[in-house]
Amino acid sequence: MLDSLLTLEPEGAGLSLIVRKPETGDLPELDQTLIQDLLAQSPYHDFQIDDDAVEQVILFLSQPEMTGESAFRIAERKDVAVEIEISEDHMFAFVTLTGAFGGEKLSAQNLISILKSHAIVRGVSKKRLQFLLQKSWELAPGERFSLKIAAGRPAIHGSDTQFEALVPDASTRILAPQDSDHGKVDMRNLGKQITVSAGQPLMRRTPPTQGQPGYDVHGKAVPPVAGKAISFDVGIGTRVAEDDEHLLIATRDGMPRHGTSGMAVDEVMTLNGVDVTTGHIDFNGAVLVYGDVSPGMKIQAAGNITITGVVELAELSAGGDITVASGVIGRMQDGKPVYCTLAAQGKVAARFAQYAHISSGGDTELHLHLAHSWVQAKGEVRVIDIAQRHGSITGGRIEADGGVHACVLGAEAGVETQIHLMGQFQALKAQIDETRIEMRAQEERLHQLVVLQMKMSKLPKEKRSPEYMAKLETGKAQFMATLAEMKALQQMLQAQYQQQMENARVEVSGLIHPGVHVRIEEKEFVIEHEIRSSVICLRDHQFVCQPLHMKHS
């Protein structure tokens, strides 16, 4: 009965259902499932069914007044479908396959032709092409599968001028001094160890590199950003060597003051302790104190400040580094902290600090512990000895543009310890957004110029001014060059942002106690239970706490 009522007939890429409805007699009850089963049991089972057409068949059979023969196109044969997606920066190309409905599978020739039609000519993976071809035979009808098929090669940006210090800073000497013949620390020999002589090499400069160009999937060159050429910052008491433009030397005896791209050599004031008998110290050079700095005293120096003893409830301000061989000590008074204050444009280094306010233009380094202190560092904060056995941060607030490294973080009593990794996130984000807006505006101006060029090219030759056409071409070249520079800048800013994010991490080789608050960018992570040997950082805007893989020598 059903065979005389319904017949499948192929018609090109389509499949028709011929319905022969008699004028009289009862008809079997038909629904969508029965028609789908009819198709599934036929040689056309892989065709894509048209649900709307099936509904029309059921409607036709359910209407008594409709009789006779009628044809409905209920299915269609379709070849495998191929979609191409190219990333916004044209560095990646993706292929999405939709399984064939009884039609042709993907062939190598067809796939290559499709890629060429989208100008995908570089960075195509042959292995992935082969895998994609095989996958097209395995896909069920309508099943989708996506694969990255091509990848450009990013440009390798050039390195900026590099600077290498040829003499150690005071903290390297004072926090790890050599023993005397009697097995005791000989601080009296410190002055010779941390000073330099006239003519002594101080810093070597390595010129910038140009970088290496890359390419996108269209084969278009991706220009690198050349490294920035940076001149020596020739400080007082130094000069560039006459026979070597990349060497900075001392012009006088004194204490070297390290900078990022240069040095200065300061005259040295030497004191046997600073107390009420010496008064406050304000010196336009470096200050070396053999002994302690007593409570209430102030030292201000244009260069480095080096203390072989303890600094207690004092104020130190240096145009260079501050190094304290022993400790930095403040105290609690009437329930409030009274800080010992250290402010350096360079780095700050000490054996330990408690109730201290430390501000550094570079790193802040302590070897034993940092307790109930407020630290503001433009670089990293490291509270750990060379052997990585000691170094604890307890209480207080640490603000660092770089990372924080310690052996122990927090305390058993759950003392609140605040770690804020500041970085330059907001400033870089603002620059990236601003550059993106400028790029869009530049692209729109370039588009308008190209449209104008096309309009002009359609005019009769006699109505086209060669000078005006040349001007348009020059303008187009300038727009394209500016756009390429903007794209390179955008990539560089994004790389800087990513590097900042990589540096914004808390590394603890020992134990992290509950009560530690870590804040990166605008997100906060609170430690609620003990964690051992871990790294805390942000990934994809989410906090991650993972085991620390120690580096073994």
Coordinates of C-alpha atoms in Angstrom, one line a residue:
M1 CA 0.0 0.0 0.0
L2 CA 2.8 2.4 1.0
D3 CA 4.9 1.7 -2.2
S4 CA 1.9 2.6 -4.4
L5 CA 1.4 5.8 -2.4
L6 CA 4.9 7.1 -2.1
T7 CA 7.8 6.9 -4.5
L8 CA 11.3 8.5 -4.3
E9 CA 12.7 9.9 -7.6
P10 CA 16.1 11.6 -7.9
E11 CA 16.2 14.8 -9.9
G12 CA 19.7 16.3 -10.4
A13 CA 21.0 17.1 -7.0
G14 CA 17.5 16.9 -5.5
L15 CA 15.3 14.1 -4.4
S16 CA 11.5 14.2 -5.0
L17 CA 8.8 12.3 -3.2
I18 CA 6.0 11.5 -5.6
V19 CA 2.7 11.2 -3.7
R20 CA -0.2 9.4 -5.5
K21 CA -3.4 10.0 -3.4
P22 CA -6.5 8.1 -4.6
E23 CA -9.9 9.8 -4.6
T24 CA -11.5 7.1 -2.4
G25 CA -10.4 4.6 0.2
D26 CA -8.6 4.8 3.5
L27 CA -5.0 5.9 3.7
P28 CA -2.4 4.7 6.2
E29 CA -1.6 7.1 9.0
L30 CA 1.6 9.0 8.0
D31 CA 3.9 11.2 10.0
Q32 CA 7.3 12.8 9.7
T33 CA 9.1 9.8 11.3
L34 CA 7.7 7.4 8.7
I35 CA 8.9 9.5 5.8
Q36 CA 12.3 9.9 7.4
D37 CA 12.5 6.1 7.8
L38 CA 11.6 5.7 4.1
L39 CA 14.5 7.9 3.2
A40 CA 16.9 6.2 5.6
Q41 CA 16.2 2.8 4.0
S42 CA 16.7 4.1 0.5
P43 CA 19.9 4.6 -1.5
Y44 CA 19.5 8.3 -0.8
H45 CA 19.8 8.0 3.0
D46 CA 22.8 10.5 3.1
F47 CA 20.8 13.3 1.4
Q48 CA 19.9 16.4 3.5
I49 CA 16.2 16.2 4.3
D50 CA 14.0 19.3 4.0
D51 CA 11.7 19.3 7.1
D52 CA 9.4 22.0 5.7
A53 CA 8.8 19.9 2.5
V54 CA 8.0 16.8 4.7
E55 CA 5.5 18.9 6.5
Q56 CA 3.9 19.9 3.2
V57 CA 3.6 16.1 2.3
I58 CA 1.8 15.4 5.5
L59 CA -0.5 18.3 5.0
F60 CA -1.3 17.2 1.5
L61 CA -2.2 13.7 2.7
S62 CA -4.3 15.0 5.6
Q63 CA -6.6 17.2 3.3
P64 CA -9.5 15.0 1.9
E65 CA -10.2 17.5 -0.9
M66 CA -6.6 17.1 -2.2
T67 CA -6.2 14.0 -4.5
G68 CA -4.2 12.8 -7.4
E69 CA -0.4 12.9 -7.9
S70 CA 1.9 15.6 -6.5
A71 CA 5.8 15.9 -6.2
F72 CA 7.6 17.3 -3.3
R73 CA 11.4 18.0 -3.2
I74 CA 12.1 16.6 0.2
A75 CA 15.9 16.1 0.2
E76 CA 19.1 17.3 -1.6
R77 CA 22.5 16.0 -2.3
K78 CA 25.3 18.3 -1.1
D79 CA 29.0 18.1 -1.4
V80 CA 31.3 18.7 1.6
A81 CA 31.1 22.4 2.5
V82 CA 34.3 24.4 3.1
E83 CA 34.4 27.6 5.0
I84 CA 37.6 29.8 5.3
E85 CA 38.2 32.1 8.2
I86 CA 41.3 34.4 8.4
S87 CA 42.3 36.1 11.7
E88 CA 42.1 39.8 11.9
D89 CA 45.9 40.2 11.8
H90 CA 46.1 37.8 8.8
M91 CA 48.5 35.6 10.7
F92 CA 46.2 32.5 10.9
A93 CA 43.8 30.7 8.5
F94 CA 41.2 28.2 9.6
V95 CA 39.2 25.7 7.6
T96 CA 35.8 24.4 8.7
L97 CA 34.3 21.4 7.0
T98 CA 30.6 20.3 7.0
G99 CA 30.2 16.7 6.2
A100 CA 28.7 15.9 2.7
F101 CA 25.1 14.9 2.3
G102 CA 25.6 12.1 -0.2
G103 CA 27.8 14.4 -2.3
E104 CA 31.5 14.6 -3.1
K105 CA 34.2 14.5 -0.5
L106 CA 37.0 17.0 -0.4
S107 CA 39.8 16.6 -2.9
A108 CA 43.3 17.9 -2.7
Q109 CA 42.9 19.9 -5.9
N110 CA 39.6 21.4 -4.6
L111 CA 41.1 22.4 -1.2
I112 CA 44.2 24.0 -2.8
S113 CA 42.0 25.9 -5.2
I114 CA 39.8 27.2 -2.3
L115 CA 42.9 28.3 -0.4
K116 CA 44.3 30.1 -3.4
S117 CA 41.0 31.9 -4.0
H118 CA 41.4 33.4 -0.5
A119 CA 45.1 34.2 -1.2
I120 CA 46.4 31.8 1.4
V121 CA 49.8 31.1 0.0
R122 CA 52.3 31.0 3.0
G123 CA 52.6 29.0 6.1
V124 CA 50.3 26.2 4.9
S125 CA 50.8 22.9 6.7
K126 CA 51.0 19.9 4.4
K127 CA 50.3 17.5 7.3
R128 CA 47.2 19.4 8.2
L129 CA 46.0 19.4 4.6
Q130 CA 46.4 15.7 4.5
F131 CA 44.6 15.3 7.8
L132 CA 41.8 17.6 6.6
L133 CA 41.3 15.5 3.4
Q134 CA 41.1 12.3 5.5
K135 CA 38.7 13.9 7.9
S136 CA 36.3 14.9 5.1
W137 CA 35.7 11.1 4.4
E138 CA 35.1 10.4 8.1
L139 CA 32.6 13.2 8.9
A140 CA 28.9 12.2 9.2
P141 CA 26.5 14.2 7.1
G142 CA 26.3 17.7 8.6
E143 CA 29.0 17.1 11.1
R144 CA 31.4 20.1 11.4
F145 CA 35.1 20.1 12.0
S146 CA 37.5 23.1 12.2
L147 CA 41.3 23.1 11.9
K148 CA 44.0 25.8 11.7
I149 CA 45.5 25.2 8.3
A150 CA 48.0 28.0 7.9
A151 CA 50.1 30.2 10.1
G152 CA 52.2 33.2 9.3
R153 CA 55.6 33.8 10.9
P154 CA 55.6 36.8 13.3
A155 CA 58.3 39.4 12.9
I156 CA 61.1 39.1 15.5
H157 CA 61.4 42.6 16.8
G158 CA 64.9 44.1 17.3
S159 CA 66.5 44.4 20.7
D160 CA 67.1 47.8 22.2
T161 CA 70.6 48.8 23.1
Q162 CA 71.8 46.6 26.0
F163 CA 74.0 47.8 28.8
E164 CA 76.3 45.7 31.0
A165 CA 77.8 46.9 34.2
L166 CA 81.4 46.0 34.6
V167 CA 81.7 46.8 38.3
P168 CA 79.4 45.3 41.0
D169 CA 77.2 47.5 43.1
A170 CA 77.6 48.0 46.8
S171 CA 74.9 45.5 47.8
T172 CA 76.8 42.6 46.1
R173 CA 79.8 43.3 48.3
I174 CA 78.3 44.4 51.5
L175 CA 75.7 41.6 51.8
A176 CA 78.2 39.0 50.9
P177 CA 81.6 40.4 52.2
Q178 CA 84.9 38.5 52.2
D179 CA 86.3 37.2 55.4
S180 CA 89.4 38.5 57.0
D181 CA 92.3 36.3 58.0
H182 CA 90.7 36.0 61.5
G183 CA 87.5 34.5 60.0
K184 CA 85.5 37.7 60.7
V185 CA 83.9 40.1 58.3
D186 CA 86.3 42.9 57.5
M187 CA 84.0 45.9 56.9
R188 CA 87.0 48.3 57.1
N189 CA 88.1 47.0 53.7
L190 CA 84.7 47.7 52.2
G191 CA 85.6 51.2 50.9
K192 CA 88.3 49.7 48.6
Q193 CA 85.9 47.0 47.4
I194 CA 83.0 49.3 46.4
T195 CA 85.0 52.2 44.9
V196 CA 86.6 52.6 41.5
S197 CA 89.7 54.4 40.1
A198 CA 90.0 56.9 37.4
G199 CA 90.2 55.2 34.0
Q200 CA 88.5 52.1 35.2
P201 CA 85.9 50.6 32.7
L202 CA 82.4 50.9 34.2
M203 CA 79.8 49.8 31.6
R204 CA 79.7 48.3 28.1
R205 CA 77.1 49.0 25.5
T206 CA 75.8 46.6 22.9
P207 CA 74.2 48.3 19.8
P208 CA 70.5 47.6 19.0
T209 CA 69.5 45.0 16.4
Q210 CA 67.2 45.5 13.4
G211 CA 65.1 42.4 14.0
Q212 CA 63.8 39.9 11.4
P213 CA 60.8 40.4 9.2
G214 CA 57.9 37.9 9.2
Y215 CA 55.1 37.2 6.9
D216 CA 51.3 36.6 7.0
V217 CA 49.3 33.8 5.4
H218 CA 49.0 35.9 2.2
G219 CA 52.7 36.1 1.9
K220 CA 52.8 39.8 2.8
A221 CA 55.9 40.9 4.7
V222 CA 55.4 41.7 8.4
P223 CA 58.0 44.3 9.2
P224 CA 59.9 44.1 12.5
V225 CA 60.2 47.0 14.9
A226 CA 63.9 47.9 15.0
G227 CA 65.6 48.1 18.4
K228 CA 65.9 51.5 19.9
A229 CA 69.3 53.1 19.9
I230 CA 70.0 54.4 23.4
S231 CA 72.9 56.7 24.2
F232 CA 75.0 56.3 27.3
D233 CA 73.7 58.3 30.2
V234 CA 77.1 59.9 31.0
G235 CA 76.9 60.8 34.6
I236 CA 79.3 62.9 36.7
G237 CA 82.7 61.4 37.0
T238 CA 82.4 59.3 33.8
R239 CA 83.0 59.6 30.0
V240 CA 82.9 57.5 26.9
A241 CA 86.2 56.0 26.1
E242 CA 88.1 57.8 23.2
D243 CA 89.0 54.5 21.5
D244 CA 85.7 52.7 22.1
E245 CA 82.3 54.4 21.7
H246 CA 80.6 51.5 23.5
L247 CA 82.7 51.7 26.7
L248 CA 82.0 54.1 29.6
I249 CA 85.0 54.7 32.0
A250 CA 85.6 56.6 35.2
T251 CA 87.3 60.0 35.1
R252 CA 87.9 60.1 38.8
D253 CA 88.2 57.9 41.9
G254 CA 85.0 57.4 43.8
M255 CA 81.9 55.3 44.3
P256 CA 80.0 54.1 41.2
R257 CA 76.3 54.8 41.0
H258 CA 74.6 52.4 38.7
G259 CA 71.9 53.4 36.3
T260 CA 70.0 51.6 33.6
S261 CA 72.0 53.1 30.7
G262 CA 74.9 54.7 32.4
M263 CA 76.8 55.4 35.6
A264 CA 78.1 58.2 37.7
V265 CA 81.1 58.2 40.0
D266 CA 80.5 60.2 43.1
E267 CA 82.9 61.6 45.7
V268 CA 82.6 59.7 48.9
M269 CA 81.9 61.0 52.4
T270 CA 83.0 58.5 55.0
L271 CA 81.6 58.5 58.6
N272 CA 82.0 56.4 61.7
G273 CA 78.3 56.2 62.5
V274 CA 75.7 58.9 62.3
D275 CA 74.2 60.3 65.5
V276 CA 73.6 63.6 67.3
T277 CA 77.4 64.2 67.4
T278 CA 77.6 64.2 63.5
G279 CA 74.1 65.8 63.0
H280 CA 72.1 65.2 59.9
I281 CA 74.0 64.5 56.7
D282 CA 73.3 66.2 53.3
F283 CA 76.0 65.4 50.8
N284 CA 76.3 65.9 47.0
G285 CA 77.9 62.5 46.4
A286 CA 78.0 59.1 48.1
V287 CA 77.9 58.4 51.8
L288 CA 79.6 55.5 53.4
V289 CA 78.9 54.9 57.1
Y290 CA 81.0 52.5 59.1
G291 CA 78.6 51.8 61.9
D292 CA 75.0 52.5 62.8
V293 CA 72.5 55.3 62.0
S294 CA 70.8 56.3 65.3
P295 CA 67.1 57.1 65.8
G296 CA 65.9 60.5 64.5
M297 CA 68.9 61.0 62.2
K298 CA 68.6 61.9 58.5
I299 CA 71.0 61.2 55.6
Q300 CA 70.4 62.7 52.2
A301 CA 72.9 61.9 49.4
A302 CA 73.0 62.6 45.6
G303 CA 74.7 59.2 45.1
N304 CA 74.6 55.9 47.0
I305 CA 74.2 55.4 50.7
T306 CA 76.0 52.4 52.2
I307 CA 75.6 51.5 55.9
T308 CA 77.7 48.7 57.5
G309 CA 75.5 48.6 60.6
V310 CA 71.9 49.1 61.6
V311 CA 69.5 51.9 60.6
E312 CA 66.9 52.5 63.4
L313 CA 64.0 55.0 63.2
A314 CA 66.0 57.2 60.7
E315 CA 65.4 58.7 57.3
L316 CA 67.6 57.9 54.3
S317 CA 67.2 59.4 50.9
A318 CA 69.5 58.5 48.0
G319 CA 69.8 59.5 44.4
G320 CA 71.4 56.1 43.8
D321 CA 71.1 52.9 45.8
I322 CA 70.7 52.3 49.5
T323 CA 72.5 49.3 51.0
V324 CA 72.3 48.3 54.7
A325 CA 74.6 45.5 55.9
S326 CA 72.5 44.7 59.0
G327 CA 68.9 45.7 59.5
V328 CA 66.3 48.5 59.1
I329 CA 64.3 48.9 62.2
G330 CA 61.2 50.8 63.2
R331 CA 58.7 50.1 66.0
M332 CA 55.2 50.1 67.2
Q333 CA 54.3 53.1 69.3
D334 CA 50.9 53.7 70.9
G335 CA 49.4 50.9 68.7
K336 CA 50.7 52.6 65.5
P337 CA 53.7 51.8 63.4
V338 CA 56.5 54.3 63.4
Y339 CA 58.5 53.6 60.3
C340 CA 62.2 53.8 59.5
T341 CA 62.1 55.4 56.1
L342 CA 64.4 54.6 53.1
A343 CA 63.8 56.2 49.7
A344 CA 66.2 55.4 46.8
Q345 CA 66.0 56.3 43.1
G346 CA 68.0 53.1 42.5
K347 CA 67.5 49.8 44.4
V348 CA 67.4 49.1 48.2
A349 CA 69.1 46.1 49.8
A350 CA 69.4 45.1 53.4
R351 CA 69.7 42.0 55.5
F352 CA 66.3 42.5 57.2
A353 CA 63.7 45.2 57.8
Q354 CA 60.8 45.6 60.2
Y355 CA 58.3 48.5 60.5
A356 CA 60.1 50.1 57.5
H357 CA 58.7 52.3 54.7
I358 CA 60.9 51.5 51.7
S359 CA 60.6 53.2 48.3
S360 CA 62.9 52.1 45.5
G361 CA 63.2 53.1 41.8
G362 CA 64.5 49.6 41.1
D363 CA 64.4 46.3 43.0
T364 CA 64.1 45.9 46.8
E365 CA 66.1 43.0 48.2
L366 CA 66.3 41.5 51.7
H367 CA 68.0 38.3 52.8
L368 CA 66.3 37.3 56.1
H369 CA 62.9 38.9 56.6
L370 CA 60.6 41.8 55.9
A371 CA 58.0 42.3 58.7
H372 CA 55.1 44.8 59.0
S373 CA 56.6 47.1 56.4
W374 CA 55.3 49.1 53.5
V375 CA 57.3 48.6 50.3
Q376 CA 56.9 50.5 47.0
A377 CA 59.2 49.1 44.3
K378 CA 59.4 50.0 40.6
G379 CA 61.1 46.6 40.2
E380 CA 60.9 43.3 42.0
V381 CA 60.7 42.6 45.7
R382 CA 62.9 39.7 46.7
V383 CA 63.1 38.5 50.3
I384 CA 65.2 35.4 50.1
D385 CA 68.9 34.5 50.6
I386 CA 71.1 33.1 47.9
A387 CA 70.7 29.5 49.2
Q388 CA 66.9 30.0 49.1
R389 CA 66.6 28.7 52.7
H390 CA 65.6 31.9 54.5
G391 CA 63.5 34.9 53.6
S392 CA 60.0 35.7 55.0
I393 CA 57.5 38.4 54.4
T394 CA 55.1 38.9 57.3
G395 CA 52.3 41.5 57.5
G396 CA 52.5 44.9 55.9
R397 CA 51.9 45.9 52.3
I398 CA 54.1 45.2 49.2
E399 CA 53.5 47.2 46.0
A400 CA 55.8 46.1 43.2
D401 CA 55.8 46.7 39.4
G402 CA 57.7 43.4 39.0
G403 CA 57.1 40.2 40.9
V404 CA 57.5 39.1 44.5
H405 CA 59.8 36.3 45.6
A406 CA 60.1 34.9 49.1
C407 CA 60.8 31.6 51.0
V408 CA 57.8 32.2 53.4
L409 CA 54.8 34.4 52.9
G410 CA 52.5 35.4 55.7
A411 CA 52.5 33.9 59.3
E412 CA 50.9 31.0 61.2
A413 CA 48.7 33.5 63.1
G414 CA 47.1 34.5 59.8
V415 CA 48.5 38.0 59.9
E416 CA 47.1 39.9 56.9
T417 CA 49.8 40.4 54.3
Q418 CA 49.0 42.5 51.2
I419 CA 50.8 41.9 47.9
H420 CA 49.9 44.4 45.1
L421 CA 51.5 43.8 41.8
M422 CA 51.0 47.1 40.1
G423 CA 52.8 46.9 36.7
Q424 CA 51.9 49.4 34.0
F425 CA 48.8 47.5 33.0
Q426 CA 46.4 50.5 32.8
A427 CA 48.9 52.7 30.9
L428 CA 49.6 50.0 28.4
K429 CA 45.9 49.2 28.0
A430 CA 45.2 52.8 27.3
Q431 CA 48.0 52.9 24.7
I432 CA 46.8 49.7 23.0
D433 CA 43.2 51.1 22.8
E434 CA 44.4 54.4 21.5
T435 CA 46.5 52.8 18.9
R436 CA 43.7 50.5 17.8
I437 CA 41.4 53.6 17.4
E438 CA 44.1 55.4 15.3
M439 CA 44.6 52.3 13.2
R440 CA 40.8 52.1 12.4
A441 CA 40.8 55.8 11.5
Q442 CA 43.9 55.3 9.2
E443 CA 42.3 52.3 7.6
E444 CA 39.1 54.3 6.8
R445 CA 41.2 57.2 5.3
L446 CA 43.1 54.6 3.2
H447 CA 39.8 53.1 2.0
Q448 CA 38.4 56.4 1.0
L449 CA 41.6 57.2 -0.9
V450 CA 41.5 53.8 -2.7
V451 CA 37.8 54.4 -3.6
L452 CA 38.7 57.8 -5.0
Q453 CA 41.5 56.2 -7.1
M454 CA 39.1 53.7 -8.5
K455 CA 36.7 56.5 -9.5
M456 CA 39.4 58.5 -11.1
S457 CA 40.7 55.4 -13.1
K458 CA 37.2 55.0 -14.7
L459 CA 37.4 58.5 -16.2
P460 CA 38.6 58.9 -19.7
K461 CA 42.3 59.3 -19.8
E462 CA 42.1 62.9 -21.1
K463 CA 40.1 63.9 -18.0
R464 CA 42.6 62.4 -15.6
S465 CA 45.4 64.6 -14.3
P466 CA 48.7 62.7 -14.1
E467 CA 49.8 65.0 -11.3
Y468 CA 46.7 64.3 -9.3
M469 CA 46.9 60.5 -9.9
A470 CA 50.5 60.6 -8.8
K471 CA 49.5 62.6 -5.7
L472 CA 46.9 59.9 -4.9
E473 CA 49.4 57.1 -5.3
T474 CA 51.9 58.9 -3.0
G475 CA 49.2 59.5 -0.4
K476 CA 48.3 55.8 -0.6
A477 CA 51.9 54.7 0.0
Q478 CA 52.2 57.1 2.9
F479 CA 49.0 55.8 4.5
M480 CA 50.1 52.2 4.0
A481 CA 53.5 52.9 5.6
T482 CA 51.9 54.7 8.5
L483 CA 49.5 51.8 9.0
A484 CA 52.3 49.3 9.0
E485 CA 54.1 51.3 11.6
M486 CA 50.9 51.4 13.7
K487 CA 50.5 47.7 13.4
A488 CA 54.1 47.1 14.5
L489 CA 53.6 49.5 17.4
Q490 CA 50.4 47.6 18.4
Q491 CA 52.2 44.3 18.4
M492 CA 55.0 45.8 20.5
L493 CA 52.6 47.2 23.1
Q494 CA 50.8 43.9 23.3
A495 CA 54.1 42.1 23.7
Q496 CA 55.0 44.6 26.5
Y497 CA 51.6 44.0 28.2
Q498 CA 52.1 40.3 27.9
Q499 CA 55.6 40.6 29.4
Q500 CA 54.3 42.7 32.3
M501 CA 51.7 40.0 32.9
E502 CA 54.5 37.3 32.9
N503 CA 56.5 39.3 35.4
A504 CA 53.4 39.9 37.7
R505 CA 53.8 36.7 39.7
V506 CA 54.3 35.7 43.3
E507 CA 56.9 32.9 43.8
V508 CA 57.2 31.3 47.2
S509 CA 59.7 28.4 47.6
G510 CA 58.4 27.5 51.0
L511 CA 55.1 28.1 52.7
I512 CA 52.3 30.5 52.0
H513 CA 50.1 31.0 55.1
P514 CA 46.4 31.9 55.2
G515 CA 45.7 35.7 55.4
V516 CA 47.8 36.6 52.3
H517 CA 46.0 38.8 49.8
V518 CA 47.5 38.9 46.3
R519 CA 46.2 41.6 43.9
I520 CA 47.1 41.7 40.2
E521 CA 45.6 44.4 37.9
E522 CA 42.0 44.6 39.2
K523 CA 41.7 41.1 40.6
E524 CA 42.3 39.8 44.1
F525 CA 43.2 36.3 45.3
V526 CA 43.0 35.5 49.1
I527 CA 44.9 32.5 50.6
E528 CA 42.5 30.6 52.8
H529 CA 44.7 27.6 53.6
E530 CA 48.4 26.7 53.7
I531 CA 50.0 26.3 50.3
R532 CA 53.5 25.0 49.7
S533 CA 56.1 25.9 47.1
S534 CA 53.8 27.7 44.6
V535 CA 53.5 30.4 42.0
I536 CA 50.5 32.7 41.9
C537 CA 49.8 34.5 38.7
L538 CA 47.0 35.6 36.2
R539 CA 46.2 33.6 33.1
D540 CA 43.4 34.5 30.8
H541 CA 42.3 37.0 33.5
Q542 CA 41.9 34.3 36.1
F543 CA 44.2 33.6 39.1
V544 CA 46.2 30.4 38.9
C545 CA 48.1 28.8 41.8
Q546 CA 50.5 26.1 40.7
P547 CA 53.5 24.3 42.0
L548 CA 56.8 26.1 41.8
H549 CA 59.4 24.2 39.7
M550 CA 62.7 25.0 41.4
K551 CA 65.8 25.7 39.4
H552 CA 68.7 23.4 40.3
S553 CA 72.2 24.3 39.5

